[in-house]
Tab-separated table of C-alpha atoms in Angstrom:
chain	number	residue	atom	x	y	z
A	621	UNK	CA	106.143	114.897	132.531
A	622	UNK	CA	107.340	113.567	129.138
A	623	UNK	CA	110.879	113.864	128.358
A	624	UNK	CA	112.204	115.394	124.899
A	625	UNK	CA	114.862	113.726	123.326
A	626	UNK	CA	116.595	114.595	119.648
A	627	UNK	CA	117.606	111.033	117.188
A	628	UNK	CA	120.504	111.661	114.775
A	629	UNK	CA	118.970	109.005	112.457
A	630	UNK	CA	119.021	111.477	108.706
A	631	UNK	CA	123.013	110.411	108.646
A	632	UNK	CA	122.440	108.941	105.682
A	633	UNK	CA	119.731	109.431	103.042
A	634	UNK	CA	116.247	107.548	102.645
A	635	UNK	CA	117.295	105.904	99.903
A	636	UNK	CA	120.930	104.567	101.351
A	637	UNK	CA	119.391	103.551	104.428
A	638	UNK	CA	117.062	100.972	102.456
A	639	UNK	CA	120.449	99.767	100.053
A	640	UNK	CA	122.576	99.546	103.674
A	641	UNK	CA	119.994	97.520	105.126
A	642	UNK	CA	119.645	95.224	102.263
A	643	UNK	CA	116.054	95.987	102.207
A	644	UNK	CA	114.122	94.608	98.562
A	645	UNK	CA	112.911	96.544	95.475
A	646	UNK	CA	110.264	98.414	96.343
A	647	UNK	CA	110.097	99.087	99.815
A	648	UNK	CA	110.964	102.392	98.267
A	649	UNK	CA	107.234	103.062	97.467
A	650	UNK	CA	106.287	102.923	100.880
A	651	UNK	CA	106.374	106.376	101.494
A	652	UNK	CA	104.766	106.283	105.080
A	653	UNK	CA	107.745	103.440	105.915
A	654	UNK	CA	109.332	103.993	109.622
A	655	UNK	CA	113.405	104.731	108.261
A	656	UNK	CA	115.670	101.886	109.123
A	657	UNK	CA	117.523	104.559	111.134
A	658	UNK	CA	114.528	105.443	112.682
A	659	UNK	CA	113.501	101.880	113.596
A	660	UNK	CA	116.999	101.042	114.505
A	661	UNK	CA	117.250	103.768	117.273
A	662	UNK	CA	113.992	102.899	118.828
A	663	UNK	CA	114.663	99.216	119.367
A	664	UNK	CA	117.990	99.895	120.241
A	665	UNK	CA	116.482	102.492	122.809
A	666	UNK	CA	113.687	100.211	123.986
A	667	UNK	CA	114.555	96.684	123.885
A	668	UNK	CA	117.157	93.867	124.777
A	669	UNK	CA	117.948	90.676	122.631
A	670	UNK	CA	115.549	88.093	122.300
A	671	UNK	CA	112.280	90.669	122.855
A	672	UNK	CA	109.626	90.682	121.022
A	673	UNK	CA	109.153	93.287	118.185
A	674	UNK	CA	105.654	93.997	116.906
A	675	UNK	CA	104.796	96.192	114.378
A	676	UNK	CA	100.928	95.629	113.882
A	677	UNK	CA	100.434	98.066	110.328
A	678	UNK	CA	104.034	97.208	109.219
A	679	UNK	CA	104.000	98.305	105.315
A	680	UNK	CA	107.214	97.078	103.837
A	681	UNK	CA	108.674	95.687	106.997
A	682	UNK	CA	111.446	97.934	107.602
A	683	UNK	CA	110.626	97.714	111.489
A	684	UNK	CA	110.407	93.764	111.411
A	685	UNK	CA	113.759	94.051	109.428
A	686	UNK	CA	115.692	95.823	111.636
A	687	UNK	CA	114.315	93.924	114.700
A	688	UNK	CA	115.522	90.186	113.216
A	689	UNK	CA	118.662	92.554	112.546
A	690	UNK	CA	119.222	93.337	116.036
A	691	UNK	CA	118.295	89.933	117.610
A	692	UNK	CA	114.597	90.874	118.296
A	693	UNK	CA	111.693	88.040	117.696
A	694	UNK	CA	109.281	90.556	114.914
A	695	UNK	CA	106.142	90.184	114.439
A	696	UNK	CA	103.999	92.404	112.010
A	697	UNK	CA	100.680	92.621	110.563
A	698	UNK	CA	99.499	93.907	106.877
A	699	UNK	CA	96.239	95.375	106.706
A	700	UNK	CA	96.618	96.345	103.403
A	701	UNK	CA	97.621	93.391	101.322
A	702	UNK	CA	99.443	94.855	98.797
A	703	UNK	CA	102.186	95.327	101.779
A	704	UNK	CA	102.547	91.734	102.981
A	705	UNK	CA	104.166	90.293	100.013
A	706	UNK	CA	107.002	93.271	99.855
A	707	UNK	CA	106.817	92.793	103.758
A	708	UNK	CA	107.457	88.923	103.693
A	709	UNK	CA	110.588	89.780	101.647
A	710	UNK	CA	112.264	91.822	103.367
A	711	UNK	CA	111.797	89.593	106.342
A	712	UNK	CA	113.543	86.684	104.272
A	713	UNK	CA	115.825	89.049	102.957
A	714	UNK	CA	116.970	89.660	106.355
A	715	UNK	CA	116.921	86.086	107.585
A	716	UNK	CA	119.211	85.126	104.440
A	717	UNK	CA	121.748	87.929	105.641
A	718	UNK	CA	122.073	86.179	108.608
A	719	UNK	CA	119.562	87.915	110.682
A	720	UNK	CA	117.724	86.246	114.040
A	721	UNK	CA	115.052	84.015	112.320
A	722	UNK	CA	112.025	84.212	114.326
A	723	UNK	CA	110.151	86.718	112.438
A	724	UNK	CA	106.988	86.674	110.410
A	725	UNK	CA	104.358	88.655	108.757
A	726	UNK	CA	100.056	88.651	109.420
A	727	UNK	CA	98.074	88.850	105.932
A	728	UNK	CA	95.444	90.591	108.671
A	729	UNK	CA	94.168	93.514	110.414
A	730	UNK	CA	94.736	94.418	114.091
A	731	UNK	CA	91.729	93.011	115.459
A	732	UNK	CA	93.033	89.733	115.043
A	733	UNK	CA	95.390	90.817	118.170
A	734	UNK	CA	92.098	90.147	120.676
A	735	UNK	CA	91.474	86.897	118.786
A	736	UNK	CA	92.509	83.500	120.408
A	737	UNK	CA	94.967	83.741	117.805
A	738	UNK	CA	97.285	85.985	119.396
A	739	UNK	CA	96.644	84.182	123.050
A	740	UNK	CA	100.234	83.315	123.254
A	741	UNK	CA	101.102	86.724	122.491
A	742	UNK	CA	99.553	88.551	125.874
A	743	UNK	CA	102.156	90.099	128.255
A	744	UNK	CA	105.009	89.182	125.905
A	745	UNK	CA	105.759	92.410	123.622
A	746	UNK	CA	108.610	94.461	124.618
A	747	UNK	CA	107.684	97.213	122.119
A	748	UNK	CA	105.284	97.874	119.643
A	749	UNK	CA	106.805	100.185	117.107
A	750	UNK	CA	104.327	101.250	114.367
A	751	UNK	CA	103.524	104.420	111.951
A	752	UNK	CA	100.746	106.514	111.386
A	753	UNK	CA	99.399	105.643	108.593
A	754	UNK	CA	97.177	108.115	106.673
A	755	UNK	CA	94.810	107.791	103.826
A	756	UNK	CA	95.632	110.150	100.954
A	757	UNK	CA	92.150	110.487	99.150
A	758	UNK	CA	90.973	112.777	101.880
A	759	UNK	CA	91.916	116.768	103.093
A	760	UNK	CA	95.088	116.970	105.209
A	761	UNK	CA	93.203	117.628	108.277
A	762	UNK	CA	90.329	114.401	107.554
A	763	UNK	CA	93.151	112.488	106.872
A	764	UNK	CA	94.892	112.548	110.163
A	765	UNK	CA	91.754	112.499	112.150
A	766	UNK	CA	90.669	109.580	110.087
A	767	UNK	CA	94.268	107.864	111.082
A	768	UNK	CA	94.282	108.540	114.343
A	769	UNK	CA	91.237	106.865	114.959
A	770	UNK	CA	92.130	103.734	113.197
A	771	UNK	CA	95.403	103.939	115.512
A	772	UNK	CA	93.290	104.332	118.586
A	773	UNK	CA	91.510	101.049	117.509
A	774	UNK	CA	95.066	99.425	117.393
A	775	UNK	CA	96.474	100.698	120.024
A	776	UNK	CA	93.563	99.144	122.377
A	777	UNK	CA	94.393	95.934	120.404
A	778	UNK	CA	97.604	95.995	121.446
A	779	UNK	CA	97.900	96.668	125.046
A	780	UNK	CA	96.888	93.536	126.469
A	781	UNK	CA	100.080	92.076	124.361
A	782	UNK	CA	102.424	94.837	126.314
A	783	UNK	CA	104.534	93.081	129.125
A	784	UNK	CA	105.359	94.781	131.806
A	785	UNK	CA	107.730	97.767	131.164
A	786	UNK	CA	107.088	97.401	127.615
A	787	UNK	CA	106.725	100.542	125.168
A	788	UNK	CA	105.144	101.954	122.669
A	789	UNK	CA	106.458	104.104	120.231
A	790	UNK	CA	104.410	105.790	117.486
A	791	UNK	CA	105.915	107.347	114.313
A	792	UNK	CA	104.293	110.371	112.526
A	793	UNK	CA	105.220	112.039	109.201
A	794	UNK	CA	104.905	116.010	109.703
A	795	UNK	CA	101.729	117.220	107.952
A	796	UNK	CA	100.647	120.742	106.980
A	797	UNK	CA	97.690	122.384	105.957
A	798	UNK	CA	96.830	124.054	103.092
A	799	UNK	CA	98.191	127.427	104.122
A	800	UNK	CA	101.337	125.929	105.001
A	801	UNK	CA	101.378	125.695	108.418
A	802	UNK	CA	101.662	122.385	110.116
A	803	UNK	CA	99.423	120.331	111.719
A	804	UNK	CA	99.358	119.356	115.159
A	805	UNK	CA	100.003	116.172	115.478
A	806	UNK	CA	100.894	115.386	119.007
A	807	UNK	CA	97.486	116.232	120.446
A	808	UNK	CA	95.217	113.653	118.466
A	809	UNK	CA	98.381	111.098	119.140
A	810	UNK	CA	98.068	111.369	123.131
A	811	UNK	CA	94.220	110.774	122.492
A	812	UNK	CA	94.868	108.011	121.098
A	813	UNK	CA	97.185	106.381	123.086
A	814	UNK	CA	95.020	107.417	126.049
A	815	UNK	CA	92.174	105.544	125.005
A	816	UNK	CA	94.132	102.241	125.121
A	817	UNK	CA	95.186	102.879	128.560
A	818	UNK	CA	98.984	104.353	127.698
A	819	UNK	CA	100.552	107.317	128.810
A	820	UNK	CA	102.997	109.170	126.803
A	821	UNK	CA	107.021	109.177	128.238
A	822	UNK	CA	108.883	110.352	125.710
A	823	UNK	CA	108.629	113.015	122.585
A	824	UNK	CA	111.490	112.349	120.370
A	825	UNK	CA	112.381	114.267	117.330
A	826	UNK	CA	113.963	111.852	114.816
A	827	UNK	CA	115.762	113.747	112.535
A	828	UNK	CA	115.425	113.028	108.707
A	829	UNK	CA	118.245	115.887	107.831
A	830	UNK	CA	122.009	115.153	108.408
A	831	UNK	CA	123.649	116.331	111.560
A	832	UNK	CA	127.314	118.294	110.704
A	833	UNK	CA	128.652	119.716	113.970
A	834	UNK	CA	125.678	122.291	114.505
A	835	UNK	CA	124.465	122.334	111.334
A	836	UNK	CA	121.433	120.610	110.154
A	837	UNK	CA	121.358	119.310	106.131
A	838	UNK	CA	117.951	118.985	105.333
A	839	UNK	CA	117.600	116.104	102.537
A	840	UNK	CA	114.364	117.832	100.942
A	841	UNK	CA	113.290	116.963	97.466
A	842	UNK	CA	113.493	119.823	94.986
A	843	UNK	CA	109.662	120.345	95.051
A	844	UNK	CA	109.581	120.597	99.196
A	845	UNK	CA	112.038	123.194	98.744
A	846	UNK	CA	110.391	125.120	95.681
A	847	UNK	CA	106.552	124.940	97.839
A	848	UNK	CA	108.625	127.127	101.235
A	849	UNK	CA	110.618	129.449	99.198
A	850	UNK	CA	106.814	130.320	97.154
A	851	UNK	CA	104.972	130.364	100.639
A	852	UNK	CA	107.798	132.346	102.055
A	853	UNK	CA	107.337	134.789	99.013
A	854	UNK	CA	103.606	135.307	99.817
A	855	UNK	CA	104.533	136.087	103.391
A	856	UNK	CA	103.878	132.579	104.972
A	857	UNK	CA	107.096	132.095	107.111
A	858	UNK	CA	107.869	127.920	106.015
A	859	UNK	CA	110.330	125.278	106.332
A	860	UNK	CA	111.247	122.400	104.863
A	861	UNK	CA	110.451	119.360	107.393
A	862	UNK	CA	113.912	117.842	108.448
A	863	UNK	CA	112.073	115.075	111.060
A	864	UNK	CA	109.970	112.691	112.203
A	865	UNK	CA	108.013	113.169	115.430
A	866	UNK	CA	108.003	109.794	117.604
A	867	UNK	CA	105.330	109.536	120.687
A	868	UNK	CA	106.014	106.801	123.271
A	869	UNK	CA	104.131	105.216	125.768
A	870	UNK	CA	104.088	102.844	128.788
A	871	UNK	CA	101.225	100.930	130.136
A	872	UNK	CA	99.626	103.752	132.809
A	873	UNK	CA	100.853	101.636	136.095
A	874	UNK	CA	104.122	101.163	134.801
A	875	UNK	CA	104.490	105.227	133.777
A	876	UNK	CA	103.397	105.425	137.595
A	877	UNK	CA	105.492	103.362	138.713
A	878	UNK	CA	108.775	104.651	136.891
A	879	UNK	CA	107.909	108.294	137.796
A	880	UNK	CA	107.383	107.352	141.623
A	881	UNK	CA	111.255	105.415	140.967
A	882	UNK	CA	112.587	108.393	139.709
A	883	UNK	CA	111.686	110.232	142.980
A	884	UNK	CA	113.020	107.542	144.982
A	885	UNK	CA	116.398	109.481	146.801
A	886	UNK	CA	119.720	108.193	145.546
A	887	UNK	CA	121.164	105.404	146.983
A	888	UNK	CA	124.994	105.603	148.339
A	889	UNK	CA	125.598	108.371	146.200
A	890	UNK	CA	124.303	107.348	142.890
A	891	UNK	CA	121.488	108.544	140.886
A	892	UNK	CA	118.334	105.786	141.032
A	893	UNK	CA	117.408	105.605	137.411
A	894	UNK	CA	114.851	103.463	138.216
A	895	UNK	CA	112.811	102.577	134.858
A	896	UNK	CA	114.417	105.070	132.804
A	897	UNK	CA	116.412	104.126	129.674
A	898	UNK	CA	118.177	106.141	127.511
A	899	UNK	CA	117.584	107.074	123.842
């Protein structure tokens, strides 16, 4: 059974995230970027210093930044390679602020993960930590089936790099369809993550909106807010989004292995928690 669990990380806005985290000039364009907050959380959540970080479709680098940041080894990969030049800077960027060193950036797809040249890689990642990453020349609903597909492809990629106990957490911009009404994303993520052999633990709901006390302050742009009130005119009940939903995985014996932990009875009086970490 996968456990739910709510991220505070829309404190501050998109923009002030990227200037706190000394992040370069336009990272900004990367619009499918995982949120330093966001990437902060989940290696925070997931990992211990000196693990290894990979992100392998890493954009601008924000996750590679904020893993040198917290004392992680990073490791990304740019498919696209208008990415890997913004990417390589804020990596150095972060190194020159005094960062953990030991990160670098791929000019190369995920394949090359089942190449010899990522043989010293296998059983070592402690979390991969990537984004789904759509394409925007097709319909809403081609593009996330197209995306999910190339993520299943990367996900198999990556699982013989997984140590054991590792995770994998998946980060997915809300996406609607023409009517309004958003698209199911969690269903086509399991898929995918299935067909690499991982089994989902955890569906997190990072928030992109500001928490005060019980209220939530959605940081919306004036057009996201314009496009609900009109679809809540025509009767289409809408909402601007105010998160980010994050999928992770384990490695299917080690999901077995922590649920079968977690049944284990409590030992002089204390809870087992087994394989269980908090986020």
């Amino acid at each position: 059974m996968m456990q739910l669990s709510v991220w505070p990380t829309g404190q501050r806005d998109p923009l002030a995230q990227l200037r706190d985290a000394g992040c370069v000039p336009g990272t900004e364009t990367d619009a499918e970027r995982i949120p330093p907050a966001v990437a902060a959380h989940a290696i925070a959540a997931y990992t211990s210093p000196g693990d290894l970080v990979l992100d392998p479709d890493c954009g601008a680098g924000t996750v590679l930044a904020e893993a040198l940041r917290a004392g992680r080894h990073a490791l990304g990969l740019a498919p696209a390679g208008r990415w890997w030049k913004l990417a390589r800077a804020n990596v150095t960027a972060a190194k020159a602020a005094g960062a953990w060193p030991d990160g670098s950036v791929l000019d190369a797809r995920p394949k090359v993960l089942a190449t010899v040249r990522a043989a010293g890689l296998l059983g070592r990642v402690a979390l991969v930590l990537t984004s789904l990453r759509t394409m925007p020349d097709l319909t809403t609903t081609q593009t996330v089936e197209a995306a999910t597909s190339e993520l299943a492809v990367t996900l198999l990629h990556c699982e013989p790099l997984l140590r054991s106990g590792g995770y994998v957490a998946v980060v997915a911009h809300p996406r609607r369809r023409v009517d309004g009404s958003l698209l199911d994303l969690i269903t086509p993520l399991i898929a995918a993550g299935a067909s690499a052999g991982l089994v989902p633990v955890e569906r997190c709901i990072a928030l992109t909106a500001e928490l005060r006390g019980s209220r939530l302050v959605t940081r919306a742009s004036l057009a996201e807010r314009r496009a609900a009130a009109r679809a809540n005119v025509t009767g289409i009940p809408n909402a601007v989004v105010a998160h980010l939903e994050v999928l992770v995985f384990q490695l299917a014996h080690d999901a077995e292995l922590a649920a079968a932990e977690a049944l284990r009875p409590s030992v002089h009086g204390l809870e087992n928690l087994g394989w269980r970490r908090s986020a």
